[in-house]
Coordinates of C-alpha atoms in Angstrom, one line a residue:
M202 CA -121.7 -73.9 -228.0
I203 CA -119.0 -72.6 -225.7
A204 CA -116.9 -75.6 -226.6
S205 CA -117.3 -74.9 -230.3
L206 CA -116.4 -71.2 -229.7
D207 CA -113.3 -72.2 -227.8
N208 CA -112.4 -74.5 -230.7
I209 CA -112.7 -71.7 -233.2
L210 CA -110.6 -69.3 -231.0
N211 CA -107.9 -72.0 -230.6
K212 CA -107.6 -72.2 -234.4
T213 CA -107.2 -68.5 -234.9
R214 CA -104.0 -66.7 -234.2
G215 CA -102.8 -63.1 -234.3
D216 CA -104.0 -59.9 -232.7
R217 CA -107.5 -60.6 -231.2
W218 CA -108.4 -57.0 -231.4
I219 CA -108.0 -57.0 -235.2
W220 CA -110.3 -60.1 -235.3
L221 CA -112.9 -58.2 -233.3
I222 CA -112.5 -55.1 -235.6
V223 CA -113.1 -57.3 -238.7
I224 CA -116.2 -58.8 -237.1
L225 CA -117.6 -55.4 -236.1
L226 CA -117.0 -53.9 -239.6
S227 CA -118.7 -56.9 -241.1
L228 CA -121.8 -56.5 -238.9
I229 CA -121.9 -52.8 -239.6
S230 CA -121.6 -53.6 -243.3
L231 CA -124.6 -56.0 -243.3
L232 CA -126.8 -53.4 -241.6
A233 CA -125.7 -50.5 -243.8
V234 CA -125.9 -52.4 -247.1
Y235 CA -129.3 -53.8 -246.3
S236 CA -130.6 -50.4 -245.5
S237 CA -129.1 -48.6 -248.5
T238 CA -129.9 -51.1 -251.3
G239 CA -133.7 -50.6 -251.4
T240 CA -133.5 -48.4 -254.5
L241 CA -131.0 -50.7 -256.2
A242 CA -133.3 -53.7 -255.5
F243 CA -136.2 -51.8 -257.0
K244 CA -134.3 -51.0 -260.2
R245 CA -133.2 -54.6 -260.6
G246 CA -136.7 -55.9 -259.8
V247 CA -135.5 -58.1 -256.9
G248 CA -135.9 -58.1 -253.1
A249 CA -133.4 -56.3 -250.9
E250 CA -132.9 -59.6 -249.1
S251 CA -131.4 -61.2 -252.3
I252 CA -128.8 -58.5 -252.5
L253 CA -128.1 -58.8 -248.8
M254 CA -127.6 -62.6 -249.2
K255 CA -125.1 -62.0 -252.0
H256 CA -123.3 -59.5 -249.9
L257 CA -123.3 -61.9 -246.9
F258 CA -121.8 -64.6 -249.2
M259 CA -118.9 -62.2 -250.1
I260 CA -118.3 -61.4 -246.5
V261 CA -118.2 -65.1 -245.6
G262 CA -115.8 -65.7 -248.5
G263 CA -113.6 -62.8 -247.3
L264 CA -113.5 -64.2 -243.8
T265 CA -112.5 -67.6 -245.2
L266 CA -109.7 -66.0 -247.3
M267 CA -108.6 -64.0 -244.3
Y268 CA -108.4 -67.2 -242.2
I269 CA -106.4 -69.0 -244.9
S270 CA -104.0 -66.1 -245.5
H271 CA -103.4 -65.6 -241.8
K272 CA -102.4 -69.3 -241.4
L273 CA -99.7 -69.0 -244.1
D274 CA -96.3 -67.8 -242.8
Y275 CA -95.9 -64.2 -243.8
R276 CA -92.4 -64.9 -245.2
Y277 CA -93.9 -66.9 -248.0
Y278 CA -95.5 -63.7 -249.3
A279 CA -92.0 -62.4 -250.3
G280 CA -91.8 -65.1 -253.0
I281 CA -95.5 -64.7 -253.9
S282 CA -94.9 -60.9 -254.5
K283 CA -92.7 -61.6 -257.5
I284 CA -95.4 -63.7 -259.1
L285 CA -98.1 -61.1 -258.3
M286 CA -96.0 -58.3 -260.0
V287 CA -95.5 -60.4 -263.1
V288 CA -99.3 -61.1 -263.3
T289 CA -100.5 -57.6 -262.3
I290 CA -98.9 -55.5 -264.9
P291 CA -100.3 -57.4 -267.9
L292 CA -103.7 -57.5 -266.2
L293 CA -103.7 -53.7 -265.7
L294 CA -102.8 -53.3 -269.4
Y295 CA -105.6 -55.7 -270.4
T296 CA -108.1 -53.9 -268.2
L297 CA -107.3 -50.5 -269.8
I298 CA -107.7 -51.9 -273.3
F299 CA -110.4 -54.6 -273.0
G300 CA -111.9 -54.1 -269.5
S301 CA -115.6 -53.4 -268.8
H302 CA -116.3 -49.7 -269.5
V303 CA -118.4 -48.4 -266.6
N304 CA -118.9 -44.7 -265.7
D305 CA -116.3 -43.6 -268.3
A306 CA -113.6 -45.8 -266.9
S307 CA -112.2 -49.3 -267.6
R308 CA -111.4 -50.7 -264.2
W309 CA -113.0 -54.1 -264.2
I310 CA -112.5 -57.5 -265.8
A311 CA -115.6 -59.7 -265.9
I312 CA -115.0 -63.2 -264.4
P313 CA -116.6 -65.6 -266.8
G314 CA -119.5 -67.7 -265.4
T315 CA -119.7 -65.9 -262.1
G316 CA -121.4 -62.6 -262.8
L317 CA -118.7 -60.9 -260.8
S318 CA -116.3 -58.1 -261.9
F319 CA -112.7 -58.1 -260.9
Q320 CA -111.1 -54.7 -260.2
T321 CA -107.4 -55.2 -261.1
S322 CA -106.3 -52.2 -259.0
D323 CA -107.2 -54.3 -255.8
L324 CA -104.7 -56.9 -256.9
A325 CA -102.2 -54.2 -257.8
K326 CA -102.2 -52.8 -254.3
L327 CA -101.4 -56.1 -252.7
A328 CA -98.7 -56.8 -255.4
L329 CA -96.9 -53.5 -255.1
I330 CA -96.9 -53.3 -251.3
T331 CA -95.6 -56.9 -250.8
F332 CA -93.0 -56.3 -253.6
L333 CA -91.8 -53.1 -252.0
A334 CA -91.6 -54.7 -248.6
R335 CA -89.6 -57.6 -250.0
T336 CA -87.3 -55.4 -252.0
L337 CA -86.6 -52.8 -249.3
S338 CA -86.0 -55.5 -246.7
R339 CA -83.5 -57.4 -248.9
K340 CA -81.7 -54.4 -250.2
Q341 CA -80.9 -52.8 -246.8
E342 CA -77.1 -53.4 -247.1
N343 CA -77.0 -51.4 -250.4
I344 CA -80.1 -49.4 -250.0
K345 CA -78.4 -46.2 -251.3
D346 CA -77.2 -47.9 -254.5
V347 CA -79.0 -46.4 -257.5
K348 CA -78.7 -49.3 -259.9
E349 CA -79.3 -52.2 -257.4
S350 CA -82.0 -50.7 -255.3
F351 CA -83.4 -47.4 -256.4
I352 CA -84.1 -48.1 -260.1
P353 CA -86.1 -51.3 -259.5
I354 CA -88.1 -49.6 -256.7
M355 CA -88.8 -46.4 -258.7
G356 CA -89.7 -48.4 -261.8
S357 CA -92.2 -50.6 -260.0
V358 CA -93.9 -47.7 -258.2
C359 CA -94.2 -45.5 -261.4
V360 CA -95.4 -48.3 -263.7
I361 CA -98.1 -49.4 -261.3
F362 CA -99.1 -45.8 -260.6
I363 CA -99.5 -44.8 -264.3
L364 CA -101.4 -48.0 -265.2
I365 CA -103.9 -47.5 -262.3
A366 CA -104.1 -43.7 -262.6
L367 CA -105.3 -43.7 -266.3
A368 CA -108.6 -45.3 -265.1
N369 CA -108.7 -44.7 -261.3
L370 CA -106.7 -41.7 -260.2
S371 CA -107.8 -41.7 -256.5
T372 CA -106.6 -45.3 -255.9
A373 CA -103.4 -44.6 -257.7
L374 CA -102.7 -41.5 -255.5
M375 CA -103.4 -43.4 -252.3
L376 CA -101.1 -46.3 -253.4
F377 CA -98.4 -43.8 -254.4
G378 CA -98.7 -42.2 -250.9
V379 CA -98.4 -45.5 -249.2
S380 CA -95.3 -46.4 -251.4
I381 CA -93.6 -43.1 -250.4
L382 CA -94.2 -43.9 -246.7
L383 CA -92.6 -47.3 -247.2
L384 CA -89.6 -45.8 -248.9
I385 CA -89.2 -43.4 -246.0
I386 CA -89.4 -46.2 -243.4
G387 CA -87.2 -48.4 -245.6
R388 CA -84.4 -45.8 -245.3
I389 CA -84.3 -44.7 -249.0
S390 CA -82.4 -41.4 -249.1
I391 CA -84.4 -38.1 -249.2
K392 CA -82.9 -37.2 -252.6
Q393 CA -84.1 -40.5 -254.1
I394 CA -87.5 -40.1 -252.6
A395 CA -87.7 -36.6 -254.0
V396 CA -86.9 -38.0 -257.5
V397 CA -89.8 -40.5 -257.1
C398 CA -92.1 -37.7 -256.0
L399 CA -91.0 -35.6 -259.0
A400 CA -91.6 -38.4 -261.4
G401 CA -95.0 -39.0 -259.8
A402 CA -95.9 -35.3 -260.1
V403 CA -95.0 -35.4 -263.8
L404 CA -97.1 -38.5 -264.4
L405 CA -100.0 -37.1 -262.4
T406 CA -100.0 -33.9 -264.5
G407 CA -100.0 -35.9 -267.7
V408 CA -102.9 -38.1 -266.5
I409 CA -105.0 -35.1 -265.4
F410 CA -104.5 -33.0 -268.5
L411 CA -103.7 -35.6 -271.2
G412 CA -105.2 -38.9 -270.0
P413 CA -108.4 -40.5 -271.3
R414 CA -110.4 -39.3 -268.3
R415 CA -109.0 -35.8 -268.2
K416 CA -112.5 -34.2 -268.5
T417 CA -113.8 -36.1 -265.5
Y418 CA -110.8 -35.4 -263.3
I419 CA -110.7 -31.7 -264.1
S420 CA -114.5 -31.4 -263.6
R421 CA -114.3 -33.1 -260.1
I422 CA -111.4 -30.9 -259.0
H423 CA -113.2 -27.8 -260.2
T424 CA -116.4 -28.8 -258.5
F425 CA -114.6 -29.3 -255.2
M426 CA -112.6 -26.1 -255.4
H427 CA -115.4 -23.9 -256.7
P428 CA -118.8 -25.5 -255.7
E429 CA -120.6 -22.1 -256.0
K430 CA -119.6 -21.8 -259.7
V431 CA -120.9 -25.2 -260.9
S432 CA -124.4 -26.4 -261.7
S433 CA -126.4 -28.4 -259.2
D434 CA -126.2 -31.6 -261.3
K435 CA -122.4 -31.7 -261.0
S436 CA -122.4 -31.3 -257.2
F437 CA -125.5 -33.5 -256.8
Q438 CA -123.6 -36.3 -255.1
S439 CA -121.7 -34.2 -252.6
D440 CA -124.7 -32.0 -251.8
H441 CA -126.9 -35.0 -251.0
A442 CA -124.1 -36.6 -248.9
K443 CA -124.0 -33.4 -246.8
I444 CA -127.8 -33.4 -246.5
A445 CA -127.7 -37.0 -245.3
I446 CA -125.1 -36.2 -242.6
A447 CA -126.9 -33.0 -241.5
S448 CA -130.3 -34.6 -241.3
G449 CA -128.9 -37.4 -239.1
G450 CA -128.1 -35.0 -236.3
I451 CA -126.4 -36.4 -233.2
F452 CA -128.4 -39.6 -232.7
G453 CA -129.6 -40.3 -236.2
K454 CA -132.9 -41.3 -237.7
G455 CA -132.5 -45.0 -236.8
P456 CA -131.7 -48.1 -238.8
G457 CA -133.5 -48.3 -242.1
N458 CA -134.9 -44.8 -241.9
S459 CA -132.6 -43.1 -244.4
T460 CA -134.2 -40.9 -247.0
E461 CA -131.1 -39.9 -248.9
R462 CA -130.5 -43.5 -249.9
N463 CA -133.1 -42.9 -252.6
Y464 CA -131.2 -40.0 -254.0
L465 CA -127.5 -40.7 -253.5
P466 CA -125.9 -42.6 -256.3
D467 CA -123.9 -45.6 -255.0
S468 CA -125.3 -45.0 -251.5
F469 CA -124.4 -48.7 -250.7
S470 CA -120.7 -48.2 -251.8
D471 CA -119.0 -44.8 -252.3
E472 CA -121.4 -42.9 -250.1
I473 CA -122.2 -45.5 -247.5
Y474 CA -120.6 -43.4 -244.7
A475 CA -123.1 -40.6 -245.3
I476 CA -126.0 -43.2 -245.0
I477 CA -124.5 -44.5 -241.7
C478 CA -124.3 -40.9 -240.4
E479 CA -127.9 -40.3 -241.4
E480 CA -129.2 -43.4 -239.7
Y481 CA -126.9 -43.5 -236.6
G482 CA -126.0 -39.8 -236.3
L483 CA -122.7 -38.3 -235.4
I484 CA -122.3 -40.9 -232.6
G485 CA -122.4 -43.7 -235.2
G486 CA -120.1 -41.7 -237.6
F487 CA -117.5 -41.0 -234.9
A488 CA -117.7 -44.6 -233.6
L489 CA -116.9 -45.9 -237.1
L490 CA -114.0 -43.4 -237.4
G491 CA -112.8 -44.6 -234.0
I492 CA -112.8 -48.2 -235.1
Y493 CA -110.5 -47.4 -238.1
L494 CA -108.2 -45.3 -235.8
F495 CA -108.0 -48.2 -233.3
L496 CA -107.2 -50.5 -236.3
L497 CA -104.3 -48.3 -237.2
Y498 CA -103.1 -48.3 -233.6
R499 CA -103.2 -52.1 -233.3
C500 CA -101.4 -52.4 -236.7
I501 CA -98.7 -50.0 -235.5
K502 CA -98.2 -52.2 -232.4
I503 CA -97.8 -55.2 -234.7
V504 CA -95.2 -53.3 -236.8
T505 CA -93.1 -52.3 -233.7
K506 CA -93.1 -55.9 -232.5
A507 CA -92.1 -57.4 -235.8
P508 CA -88.5 -58.9 -235.5
K509 CA -87.9 -58.8 -239.2
A510 CA -87.8 -55.9 -241.6
F511 CA -90.0 -57.6 -244.2
G512 CA -92.8 -58.3 -241.7
A513 CA -92.7 -54.8 -240.3
L514 CA -92.8 -53.2 -243.8
L515 CA -95.5 -55.6 -245.0
A516 CA -97.8 -54.9 -242.1
C517 CA -97.1 -51.2 -242.2
G518 CA -97.9 -50.9 -245.9
L519 CA -101.1 -52.9 -245.8
S520 CA -102.4 -51.2 -242.6
F521 CA -101.7 -47.7 -244.0
S522 CA -103.4 -48.7 -247.3
L523 CA -106.5 -49.8 -245.5
T524 CA -106.8 -46.9 -243.1
I525 CA -105.9 -44.2 -245.7
Q526 CA -108.6 -45.6 -248.0
A527 CA -111.1 -45.5 -245.1
F528 CA -110.3 -41.9 -244.2
A529 CA -110.4 -40.9 -247.9
N530 CA -113.9 -42.3 -248.2
M531 CA -115.1 -40.6 -245.1
A532 CA -113.5 -37.3 -246.1
V533 CA -115.4 -37.3 -249.4
A534 CA -118.7 -37.9 -247.6
V535 CA -118.2 -35.0 -245.3
G536 CA -117.0 -32.7 -248.1
L537 CA -113.3 -32.6 -247.3
G538 CA -112.3 -34.0 -250.7
P539 CA -113.5 -34.4 -254.3
V540 CA -115.5 -37.3 -255.3
T541 CA -113.2 -40.4 -255.7
G542 CA -115.3 -43.5 -256.0
V543 CA -113.2 -45.3 -253.2
P544 CA -115.2 -47.8 -251.1
L545 CA -115.1 -48.0 -247.3
P546 CA -113.0 -51.1 -246.5
L547 CA -115.1 -54.0 -245.3
V548 CA -118.2 -51.8 -245.0
S549 CA -119.1 -50.8 -248.6
M550 CA -120.9 -53.4 -250.7
G551 CA -118.5 -54.8 -253.2
G552 CA -117.5 -58.0 -254.8
T553 CA -113.8 -58.8 -255.1
S554 CA -112.8 -55.6 -253.2
I555 CA -114.1 -57.3 -250.0
L556 CA -112.0 -60.4 -250.8
F557 CA -108.8 -58.5 -251.4
T558 CA -109.3 -56.4 -248.3
S559 CA -109.8 -59.6 -246.3
I560 CA -106.6 -61.0 -247.7
A561 CA -104.8 -57.9 -246.6
F562 CA -106.2 -58.3 -243.1
G563 CA -105.1 -61.9 -243.1
I564 CA -101.5 -61.0 -244.0
I565 CA -101.4 -58.5 -241.2
L566 CA -102.6 -61.1 -238.8
S567 CA -100.0 -63.5 -240.2
V568 CA -97.3 -61.0 -239.1
S569 CA -99.0 -60.6 -235.8
R570 CA -99.2 -64.4 -235.3
D571 CA -95.5 -64.7 -235.9
N572 CA -94.8 -62.0 -233.3
D573 CA -96.8 -64.0 -230.7
E574 CA -95.2 -67.4 -231.4
P575 CA -92.3 -68.4 -229.1
R576 CA -88.8 -68.5 -230.6
K577 CA -86.0 -70.9 -230.0
V578 CA -83.6 -69.6 -227.3
V579 CA -80.0 -70.5 -227.9
V580 CA -77.3 -69.6 -225.4
G581 CA -79.3 -66.7 -224.0
E582 CA -80.3 -65.1 -227.3
I583 CA -83.5 -65.3 -229.3
R584 CA -83.0 -66.9 -232.7
E585 CA -85.9 -66.8 -235.2
V586 CA -87.0 -70.0 -236.9
E587 CA -86.9 -69.3 -240.6
A588 CA -89.7 -70.5 -242.9
P589 CA -88.8 -73.4 -245.2

């Protein structure tokens, strides 16, 4: 057994702490999902074990994709990003028009013959971040040029933002924020960044007040800003999330002893952090928060060690995307933000979201693996070996 473990470790590269974080989050996910899917299993007329096995299958599939993506040299993702952008924009349009209509939103495309739904915004996040990292790294010599650099960057950010925001505003806002961070790190001028922010504000205003989901967005903002003025049915989800956290106390009720899982909608997905706090208490909630903070710290270490701008920007964008999403999910659970419907990365039950999150981890590990590999030394200087 020790020999087989050593064999597995020898085949994995990159930051060992990130591998450990992924394993910890996967284990936490299995426990939390199994505990919170009792009501869902009852509604479907199946056992909770069958849902757990499906979730385990997705986690194993995600780990497999993470392993494959971490073995591929991260520089190949620069070329892949162009293909992803070409594919993503038509897919987002198709989703808005022909996608599965669930909870007053068209976010998913059904994958024929699998019973799975594919959320195109997950692909769009990977596509835009890799494309921005590629463009910013290759345009550094004329990064201030409006025609050569700024227009392609602004166009890609605004197009992806509006296509996602029409059905999923919270994801679009987080991706827009990550894009602005990349523009700042990529040395785009403050004036140009201000123009992008202004364009984003105009698009945001249009989506909130004129978009197809304007009533939902306005209602959620109003409920968050003035909870005392809305009926209990509109604040039902946030109220029960707070009850779950408060009833958990410091040490929690123990695994499998949640009561709010029977009342909270999507307790296995959007509100899984509230269930974790109820069962494991503030200790468990802070421990999970600490894991994501430590993930951000390890990713920053990878970014600072990256010898090439593309690798640094790529790891930076993906790590900020994962951690901001995690913090947004936890903020909603504790009442610091309006209901968003954003899952907790690698913890919430989900189909393709787990797979795309795992790919993002794999790409970060690919950058880390490149940092750790020795480089050819020629006449006293370090020269990087370029990918074919």
